[in-house]
mmCIF file of C-alpha atoms in Angstrom:
data_model
loop_
_atom_site.group_PDB
_atom_site.id
_atom_site.type_symbol
_atom_site.label_atom_id
_atom_site.label_comp_id
_atom_site.label_asym_id
_atom_site.label_seq_id
_atom_site.Cartn_x
_atom_site.Cartn_y
_atom_site.Cartn_z
ATOM 1 C CA MET A 1 17.543 -5.798 25.056
ATOM 2 C CA THR A 2 15.553 -8.101 22.797
ATOM 3 C CA GLU A 3 12.165 -8.917 24.296
ATOM 4 C CA ARG A 4 10.668 -12.361 23.991
ATOM 5 C CA HIS A 5 7.002 -13.144 23.624
ATOM 6 C CA PRO A 6 5.714 -15.345 26.462
ATOM 7 C CA HIS A 7 4.388 -17.870 23.950
ATOM 8 C CA SER A 8 7.561 -18.419 21.935
ATOM 9 C CA ARG A 9 8.539 -21.903 20.815
ATOM 10 C CA HIS A 10 11.504 -23.257 18.882
ATOM 11 C CA ILE A 11 10.718 -25.208 15.722
ATOM 12 C CA LEU A 12 13.821 -27.042 14.459
ATOM 13 C CA GLY A 13 15.901 -24.467 16.335
ATOM 14 C CA LEU A 14 14.175 -21.355 14.975
ATOM 15 C CA ARG A 15 12.228 -19.259 17.478
ATOM 16 C CA VAL A 16 8.621 -18.538 16.518
ATOM 17 C CA ASP A 17 6.560 -16.039 18.534
ATOM 18 C CA ALA A 18 2.822 -16.563 18.874
ATOM 19 C CA THR A 19 1.110 -13.209 18.370
ATOM 20 C CA ASP A 20 -1.717 -11.649 16.366
ATOM 21 C CA TYR A 21 -2.148 -8.687 14.012
ATOM 22 C CA PRO A 22 -3.278 -6.115 16.621
ATOM 23 C CA GLY A 23 -0.551 -7.158 19.062
ATOM 24 C CA ALA A 24 2.260 -7.235 16.506
ATOM 25 C CA THR A 25 1.157 -3.911 15.015
ATOM 26 C CA ALA A 26 0.994 -2.220 18.414
ATOM 27 C CA GLN A 27 4.496 -3.475 19.226
ATOM 28 C CA ILE A 28 5.908 -2.232 15.913
ATOM 29 C CA LEU A 29 4.327 1.201 16.366
ATOM 30 C CA ASP A 30 5.585 1.438 19.966
ATOM 31 C CA TRP A 31 9.144 0.674 18.851
ATOM 32 C CA ALA A 32 8.856 3.108 15.940
ATOM 33 C CA ARG A 33 7.585 5.949 18.116
ATOM 34 C CA ALA A 34 10.549 5.403 20.439
ATOM 35 C CA GLY A 35 12.993 5.447 17.506
ATOM 36 C CA GLU A 36 14.323 1.982 18.369
ATOM 37 C CA SER A 37 16.332 -0.322 16.134
ATOM 38 C CA ARG A 38 14.313 -3.550 15.982
ATOM 39 C CA GLY A 39 13.959 -6.521 13.668
ATOM 40 C CA VAL A 40 10.782 -8.344 12.621
ATOM 41 C CA CYS A 41 10.853 -11.559 10.577
ATOM 42 C CA PHE A 42 8.127 -13.846 9.263
ATOM 43 C CA ALA A 43 8.764 -17.561 9.652
ATOM 44 C CA THR A 44 7.705 -20.057 7.002
ATOM 45 C CA ALA A 45 8.471 -23.752 6.664
ATOM 46 C CA HIS A 46 10.985 -22.800 3.960
ATOM 47 C CA MET A 47 12.784 -20.431 6.330
ATOM 48 C CA VAL A 48 12.820 -23.066 9.075
ATOM 49 C CA ILE A 49 14.493 -25.539 6.711
ATOM 50 C CA GLU A 50 17.004 -22.913 5.541
ATOM 51 C CA ALA A 51 17.825 -22.097 9.178
ATOM 52 C CA HIS A 52 18.027 -25.795 10.093
ATOM 53 C CA ASP A 53 20.669 -26.259 7.397
ATOM 54 C CA ASP A 54 22.575 -23.042 8.208
ATOM 55 C CA ALA A 55 23.431 -22.394 11.856
ATOM 56 C CA ALA A 56 24.594 -18.843 11.100
ATOM 57 C CA LEU A 57 21.250 -18.016 9.485
ATOM 58 C CA CYS A 58 19.364 -19.549 12.410
ATOM 59 C CA ALA A 59 21.345 -17.414 14.871
ATOM 60 C CA ALA A 60 20.795 -14.310 12.738
ATOM 61 C CA VAL A 61 17.011 -14.758 12.583
ATOM 62 C CA ASN A 62 16.796 -15.638 16.277
ATOM 63 C CA ARG A 63 18.425 -12.265 17.067
ATOM 64 C CA CYS A 64 15.333 -10.509 15.746
ATOM 65 C CA ASP A 65 12.844 -9.065 18.195
ATOM 66 C CA LEU A 66 9.698 -10.593 16.709
ATOM 67 C CA ILE A 67 9.393 -13.709 14.529
ATOM 68 C CA THR A 68 5.804 -14.340 13.547
ATOM 69 C CA PRO A 69 4.266 -17.584 12.199
ATOM 70 C CA ASP A 70 3.836 -16.490 8.579
ATOM 71 C CA GLY A 71 2.829 -19.905 7.233
ATOM 72 C CA MET A 72 0.122 -22.278 8.415
ATOM 73 C CA PRO A 73 2.613 -25.142 9.039
ATOM 74 C CA LEU A 74 4.229 -22.924 11.686
ATOM 75 C CA VAL A 75 0.823 -22.178 13.232
ATOM 76 C CA TRP A 76 0.092 -25.889 13.392
ATOM 77 C CA GLY A 77 3.562 -26.438 14.833
ATOM 78 C CA LEU A 78 2.981 -23.895 17.602
ATOM 79 C CA ARG A 79 -0.321 -25.557 18.461
ATOM 80 C CA ARG A 80 1.367 -28.956 18.711
ATOM 81 C CA LEU A 81 3.983 -27.368 20.977
ATOM 82 C CA GLY A 82 1.444 -26.107 23.481
ATOM 83 C CA VAL A 83 0.125 -22.819 22.107
ATOM 84 C CA PRO A 84 -3.463 -23.815 21.240
ATOM 85 C CA ASP A 85 -4.627 -20.336 20.232
ATOM 86 C CA ALA A 86 -1.739 -19.645 17.813
ATOM 87 C CA THR A 87 -2.813 -17.802 14.662
ATOM 88 C CA ARG A 88 -1.120 -16.854 11.427
ATOM 89 C CA VAL A 89 0.537 -13.445 11.144
ATOM 90 C CA TYR A 90 1.292 -13.181 7.443
ATOM 91 C CA GLY A 91 3.978 -10.736 6.300
ATOM 92 C CA PRO A 92 1.995 -9.022 3.509
ATOM 93 C CA ASP A 93 -1.038 -8.587 5.782
ATOM 94 C CA LEU A 94 0.978 -7.296 8.733
ATOM 95 C CA SER A 95 2.657 -4.870 6.317
ATOM 96 C CA VAL A 96 -0.776 -3.411 5.551
ATOM 97 C CA TRP A 97 -1.578 -3.167 9.266
ATOM 98 C CA ALA A 98 1.738 -1.419 9.902
ATOM 99 C CA LEU A 99 1.277 0.969 6.964
ATOM 100 C CA GLU A 100 -2.219 1.839 8.138
ATOM 101 C CA GLY A 101 -0.952 2.493 11.675
ATOM 102 C CA ALA A 102 1.966 4.558 10.418
ATOM 103 C CA ALA A 103 -0.361 6.671 8.258
ATOM 104 C CA ARG A 104 -2.740 7.195 11.167
ATOM 105 C CA GLU A 105 0.022 8.235 13.574
ATOM 106 C CA GLY A 106 2.240 10.155 11.142
ATOM 107 C CA ILE A 107 5.166 7.750 11.509
ATOM 108 C CA PRO A 108 7.524 8.042 8.495
ATOM 109 C CA VAL A 109 8.231 4.811 6.603
ATOM 110 C CA GLY A 110 10.716 3.583 4.027
ATOM 111 C CA PHE A 111 11.126 0.727 1.556
ATOM 112 C CA TYR A 112 14.404 -1.044 0.767
ATOM 113 C CA GLY A 113 14.573 -3.729 -1.918
ATOM 114 C CA ALA A 114 12.933 -5.043 -5.109
ATOM 115 C CA SER A 115 13.568 -3.786 -8.623
ATOM 116 C CA PRO A 116 13.197 -0.064 -9.376
ATOM 117 C CA GLU A 117 9.992 -0.783 -11.321
ATOM 118 C CA VAL A 118 8.367 -2.821 -8.547
ATOM 119 C CA LEU A 119 9.507 -0.310 -5.930
ATOM 120 C CA GLU A 120 7.947 2.577 -7.830
ATOM 121 C CA ARG A 121 4.630 0.721 -8.158
ATOM 122 C CA LEU A 122 4.770 -0.244 -4.485
ATOM 123 C CA VAL A 123 5.225 3.334 -3.278
ATOM 124 C CA LEU A 124 2.426 4.570 -5.544
ATOM 125 C CA ALA A 125 0.093 1.796 -4.361
ATOM 126 C CA ALA A 126 0.875 2.462 -0.686
ATOM 127 C CA GLU A 127 0.349 6.217 -1.023
ATOM 128 C CA ARG A 128 -2.861 5.691 -2.972
ATOM 129 C CA ARG A 129 -4.231 3.290 -0.358
ATOM 130 C CA PHE A 130 -3.119 5.434 2.597
ATOM 131 C CA PRO A 131 -3.125 9.107 1.512
ATOM 132 C CA ALA A 132 -1.739 10.295 4.868
ATOM 133 C CA LEU A 133 1.254 7.935 4.658
ATOM 134 C CA ARG A 134 4.664 9.624 4.830
ATOM 135 C CA VAL A 135 7.052 7.673 2.570
ATOM 136 C CA VAL A 136 10.431 9.289 3.197
ATOM 137 C CA PHE A 137 12.748 6.637 1.754
ATOM 138 C CA ALA A 138 12.668 4.180 -1.154
ATOM 139 C CA GLU A 139 15.750 2.492 -2.568
ATOM 140 C CA SER A 140 16.382 -0.489 -4.825
ATOM 141 C CA PRO A 141 19.861 -1.830 -3.996
ATOM 142 C CA PRO A 142 21.991 -3.807 -6.484
ATOM 143 C CA PHE A 143 21.186 -7.511 -6.664
ATOM 144 C CA ARG A 144 24.539 -8.472 -5.144
ATOM 145 C CA ALA A 145 26.398 -8.136 -1.876
ATOM 146 C CA LEU A 146 27.202 -4.505 -1.167
ATOM 147 C CA THR A 147 30.707 -3.345 -0.352
ATOM 148 C CA PRO A 148 31.187 -2.041 3.204
ATOM 149 C CA GLU A 149 31.294 1.485 1.794
ATOM 150 C CA GLU A 150 28.051 0.991 -0.152
ATOM 151 C CA ASP A 151 26.344 -0.494 2.878
ATOM 152 C CA ALA A 152 27.474 2.369 5.118
ATOM 153 C CA GLY A 153 26.081 4.791 2.533
ATOM 154 C CA ALA A 154 22.711 3.031 2.520
ATOM 155 C CA VAL A 155 22.550 3.110 6.334
ATOM 156 C CA GLU A 156 23.339 6.816 6.304
ATOM 157 C CA ARG A 157 20.623 7.529 3.738
ATOM 158 C CA ILE A 158 18.034 5.528 5.695
ATOM 159 C CA ASP A 159 18.828 7.285 8.958
ATOM 160 C CA ARG A 160 18.979 10.707 7.300
ATOM 161 C CA SER A 161 15.518 10.135 5.820
ATOM 162 C CA GLY A 162 13.979 9.806 9.269
ATOM 163 C CA ALA A 163 12.163 6.554 8.424
ATOM 164 C CA ARG A 164 11.049 4.834 11.621
ATOM 165 C CA ILE A 165 9.570 1.729 9.959
ATOM 166 C CA LEU A 166 11.611 0.198 7.150
ATOM 167 C CA PHE A 167 10.113 -2.528 4.945
ATOM 168 C CA VAL A 168 12.903 -4.742 3.588
ATOM 169 C CA GLY A 169 12.228 -6.886 0.510
ATOM 170 C CA LEU A 170 15.419 -8.648 -0.577
ATOM 171 C CA GLY A 171 14.194 -12.245 -0.750
ATOM 172 C CA CYS A 172 14.700 -15.043 1.771
ATOM 173 C CA PRO A 173 17.206 -15.489 3.401
ATOM 174 C CA ARG A 174 19.035 -12.337 2.272
ATOM 175 C CA GLN A 175 16.514 -9.959 3.829
ATOM 176 C CA GLU A 176 16.566 -11.723 7.208
ATOM 177 C CA GLN A 177 20.371 -11.633 7.226
ATOM 178 C CA TRP A 178 20.281 -7.935 6.305
ATOM 179 C CA VAL A 179 17.834 -7.053 9.077
ATOM 180 C CA SER A 180 19.815 -9.002 11.680
ATOM 181 C CA ALA A 181 23.124 -7.457 10.576
ATOM 182 C CA HIS A 182 21.668 -3.935 10.832
ATOM 183 C CA LEU A 183 20.195 -4.212 14.326
ATOM 184 C CA GLY A 184 21.665 -1.321 16.266
ATOM 185 C CA ARG A 185 22.844 0.345 13.047
ATOM 186 C CA VAL A 186 19.568 1.400 11.427
ATOM 187 C CA ARG A 187 17.364 3.425 13.775
ATOM 188 C CA ALA A 188 14.090 1.945 12.581
ATOM 189 C CA VAL A 189 11.868 -1.077 12.986
ATOM 190 C CA MET A 190 12.980 -3.282 10.088
ATOM 191 C CA LEU A 191 10.450 -5.751 8.673
ATOM 192 C CA ALA A 192 11.810 -8.507 6.417
ATOM 193 C CA VAL A 193 8.646 -8.771 4.346
ATOM 194 C CA GLY A 194 9.788 -10.612 1.218
ATOM 195 C CA ALA A 195 7.067 -11.205 -1.357
ATOM 196 C CA ALA A 196 4.930 -8.451 0.213
ATOM 197 C CA PHE A 197 6.622 -5.955 -2.111
ATOM 198 C CA ASP A 198 5.385 -7.812 -5.200
ATOM 199 C CA PHE A 199 1.928 -8.467 -3.758
ATOM 200 C CA LEU A 200 1.312 -4.912 -2.561
ATOM 201 C CA ALA A 201 2.666 -3.495 -5.825
ATOM 202 C CA GLY A 202 0.361 -5.795 -7.811
ATOM 203 C CA SER A 203 3.318 -7.417 -9.599
ATOM 204 C CA LYS A 204 2.396 -10.957 -8.532
ATOM 205 C CA PRO A 205 -0.967 -12.520 -7.654
ATOM 206 C CA GLN A 206 -1.785 -13.698 -4.141
ATOM 207 C CA ALA A 207 -3.457 -16.970 -3.294
ATOM 208 C CA PRO A 208 -7.192 -16.762 -2.513
ATOM 209 C CA ARG A 209 -7.982 -16.426 1.173
ATOM 210 C CA TRP A 210 -9.518 -19.883 1.372
ATOM 211 C CA MET A 211 -6.243 -21.417 0.120
ATOM 212 C CA GLN A 212 -4.277 -19.374 2.650
ATOM 213 C CA ARG A 213 -6.525 -20.502 5.511
ATOM 214 C CA ALA A 214 -6.279 -24.137 4.411
ATOM 215 C CA GLY A 215 -2.478 -24.019 4.262
ATOM 216 C CA LEU A 216 -2.515 -24.401 0.467
ATOM 217 C CA GLU A 217 -0.838 -21.135 -0.475
ATOM 218 C CA TRP A 218 2.271 -23.125 -1.391
ATOM 219 C CA LEU A 219 0.281 -24.893 -4.115
ATOM 220 C CA PHE A 220 -0.890 -21.594 -5.601
ATOM 221 C CA ARG A 221 2.624 -20.163 -5.586
ATOM 222 C CA LEU A 222 4.072 -23.369 -7.035
ATOM 223 C CA ALA A 223 1.563 -23.229 -9.895
ATOM 224 C CA SER A 224 2.429 -19.556 -10.460
ATOM 225 C CA GLU A 225 6.231 -20.001 -10.449
ATOM 226 C CA PRO A 226 7.001 -23.735 -10.858
ATOM 227 C CA ARG A 227 10.566 -23.396 -12.168
ATOM 228 C CA ARG A 228 11.645 -21.127 -9.311
ATOM 229 C CA LEU A 229 9.743 -22.745 -6.436
ATOM 230 C CA TRP A 230 9.464 -26.464 -7.157
ATOM 231 C CA ARG A 231 12.428 -27.417 -4.974
ATOM 232 C CA ARG A 232 11.286 -25.208 -2.093
ATOM 233 C CA TYR A 233 7.875 -26.865 -1.877
ATOM 234 C CA LEU A 234 8.281 -30.373 -3.291
ATOM 235 C CA VAL A 235 11.558 -31.103 -1.473
ATOM 236 C CA GLY A 236 11.588 -28.647 1.418
ATOM 237 C CA GLY A 237 7.966 -29.191 2.422
ATOM 238 C CA PRO A 238 8.205 -32.959 3.057
ATOM 239 C CA ARG A 239 11.558 -32.402 4.803
ATOM 240 C CA PHE A 240 9.941 -29.944 7.189
ATOM 241 C CA VAL A 241 7.146 -32.411 8.016
ATOM 242 C CA ALA A 242 9.616 -35.239 8.662
ATOM 243 C CA LEU A 243 12.010 -33.168 10.770
ATOM 244 C CA PHE A 244 9.247 -31.597 12.845
ATOM 245 C CA ALA A 245 7.671 -35.011 13.421
ATOM 246 C CA ARG A 246 11.054 -36.174 14.738
ATOM 247 C CA GLN A 247 11.227 -33.127 17.039
ATOM 248 C CA LEU A 248 7.804 -33.965 18.460
ATOM 249 C CA LEU A 249 8.768 -37.623 18.985
ATOM 250 C CA PHE A 250 11.964 -36.701 20.814
ATOM 251 C CA ALA A 251 10.088 -34.184 22.965
ATOM 252 C CA ARG A 252 7.488 -36.809 23.853
ATOM 253 C CA ALA A 253 10.196 -39.347 24.663
ATOM 254 C CA ARG A 254 11.846 -36.896 27.072
ATOM 255 C CA ILE A 255 8.527 -36.318 28.846
ATOM 256 C CA VAL A 256 7.901 -40.049 29.155
#
């Protein structure tokens, strides 16, 4: 059964679970030690808008066992919805926490996604940072939908490897859909970590911490990749603000 955090809230229909790095890491390691099939996603304003526009995606993400507030707009949203101590749990940072815990406890991990070049750099960087880490699986799938036979083969290889934590980097929303679709099929805790592959591999720069804390990471990423991200931030961002403001107004009207 999927467990729910006591401080979960729905933002435009997407569930967001208030947690922190120690708590989320402990939960991931507990599930991994037990060999459970679990899904972890990281909610951003972009994901909320994608899920708002796609009911199937929203249902898929909401099936996951833990959905953390990856972006500051979601943290602010949780606070406005009655969780005053909500904090950010950022996918790339939680990945480091999980890798450190896995190395400490001897839990085997795997990576699924990215290009072969990025994946190779990622594995080398992870093993260099955590010498005790057991990386038992690393695969770069084709950048297209897999056939049922190809997907079954990938599941078999993951399970045969013995990986108990699987980092999935296929891009949003493909990775969230993949994790949700493989709940109960892959015997591992699956983390849909997205850009964490590029950041941890050193393939793309991360925003300075002060920009992350101020909720300005979107501006850094937009400046880094304007052609790819302009619509996400310059159209999706204002849409999120307007739609969430409407949610708050309707909620207040119901209370009154």
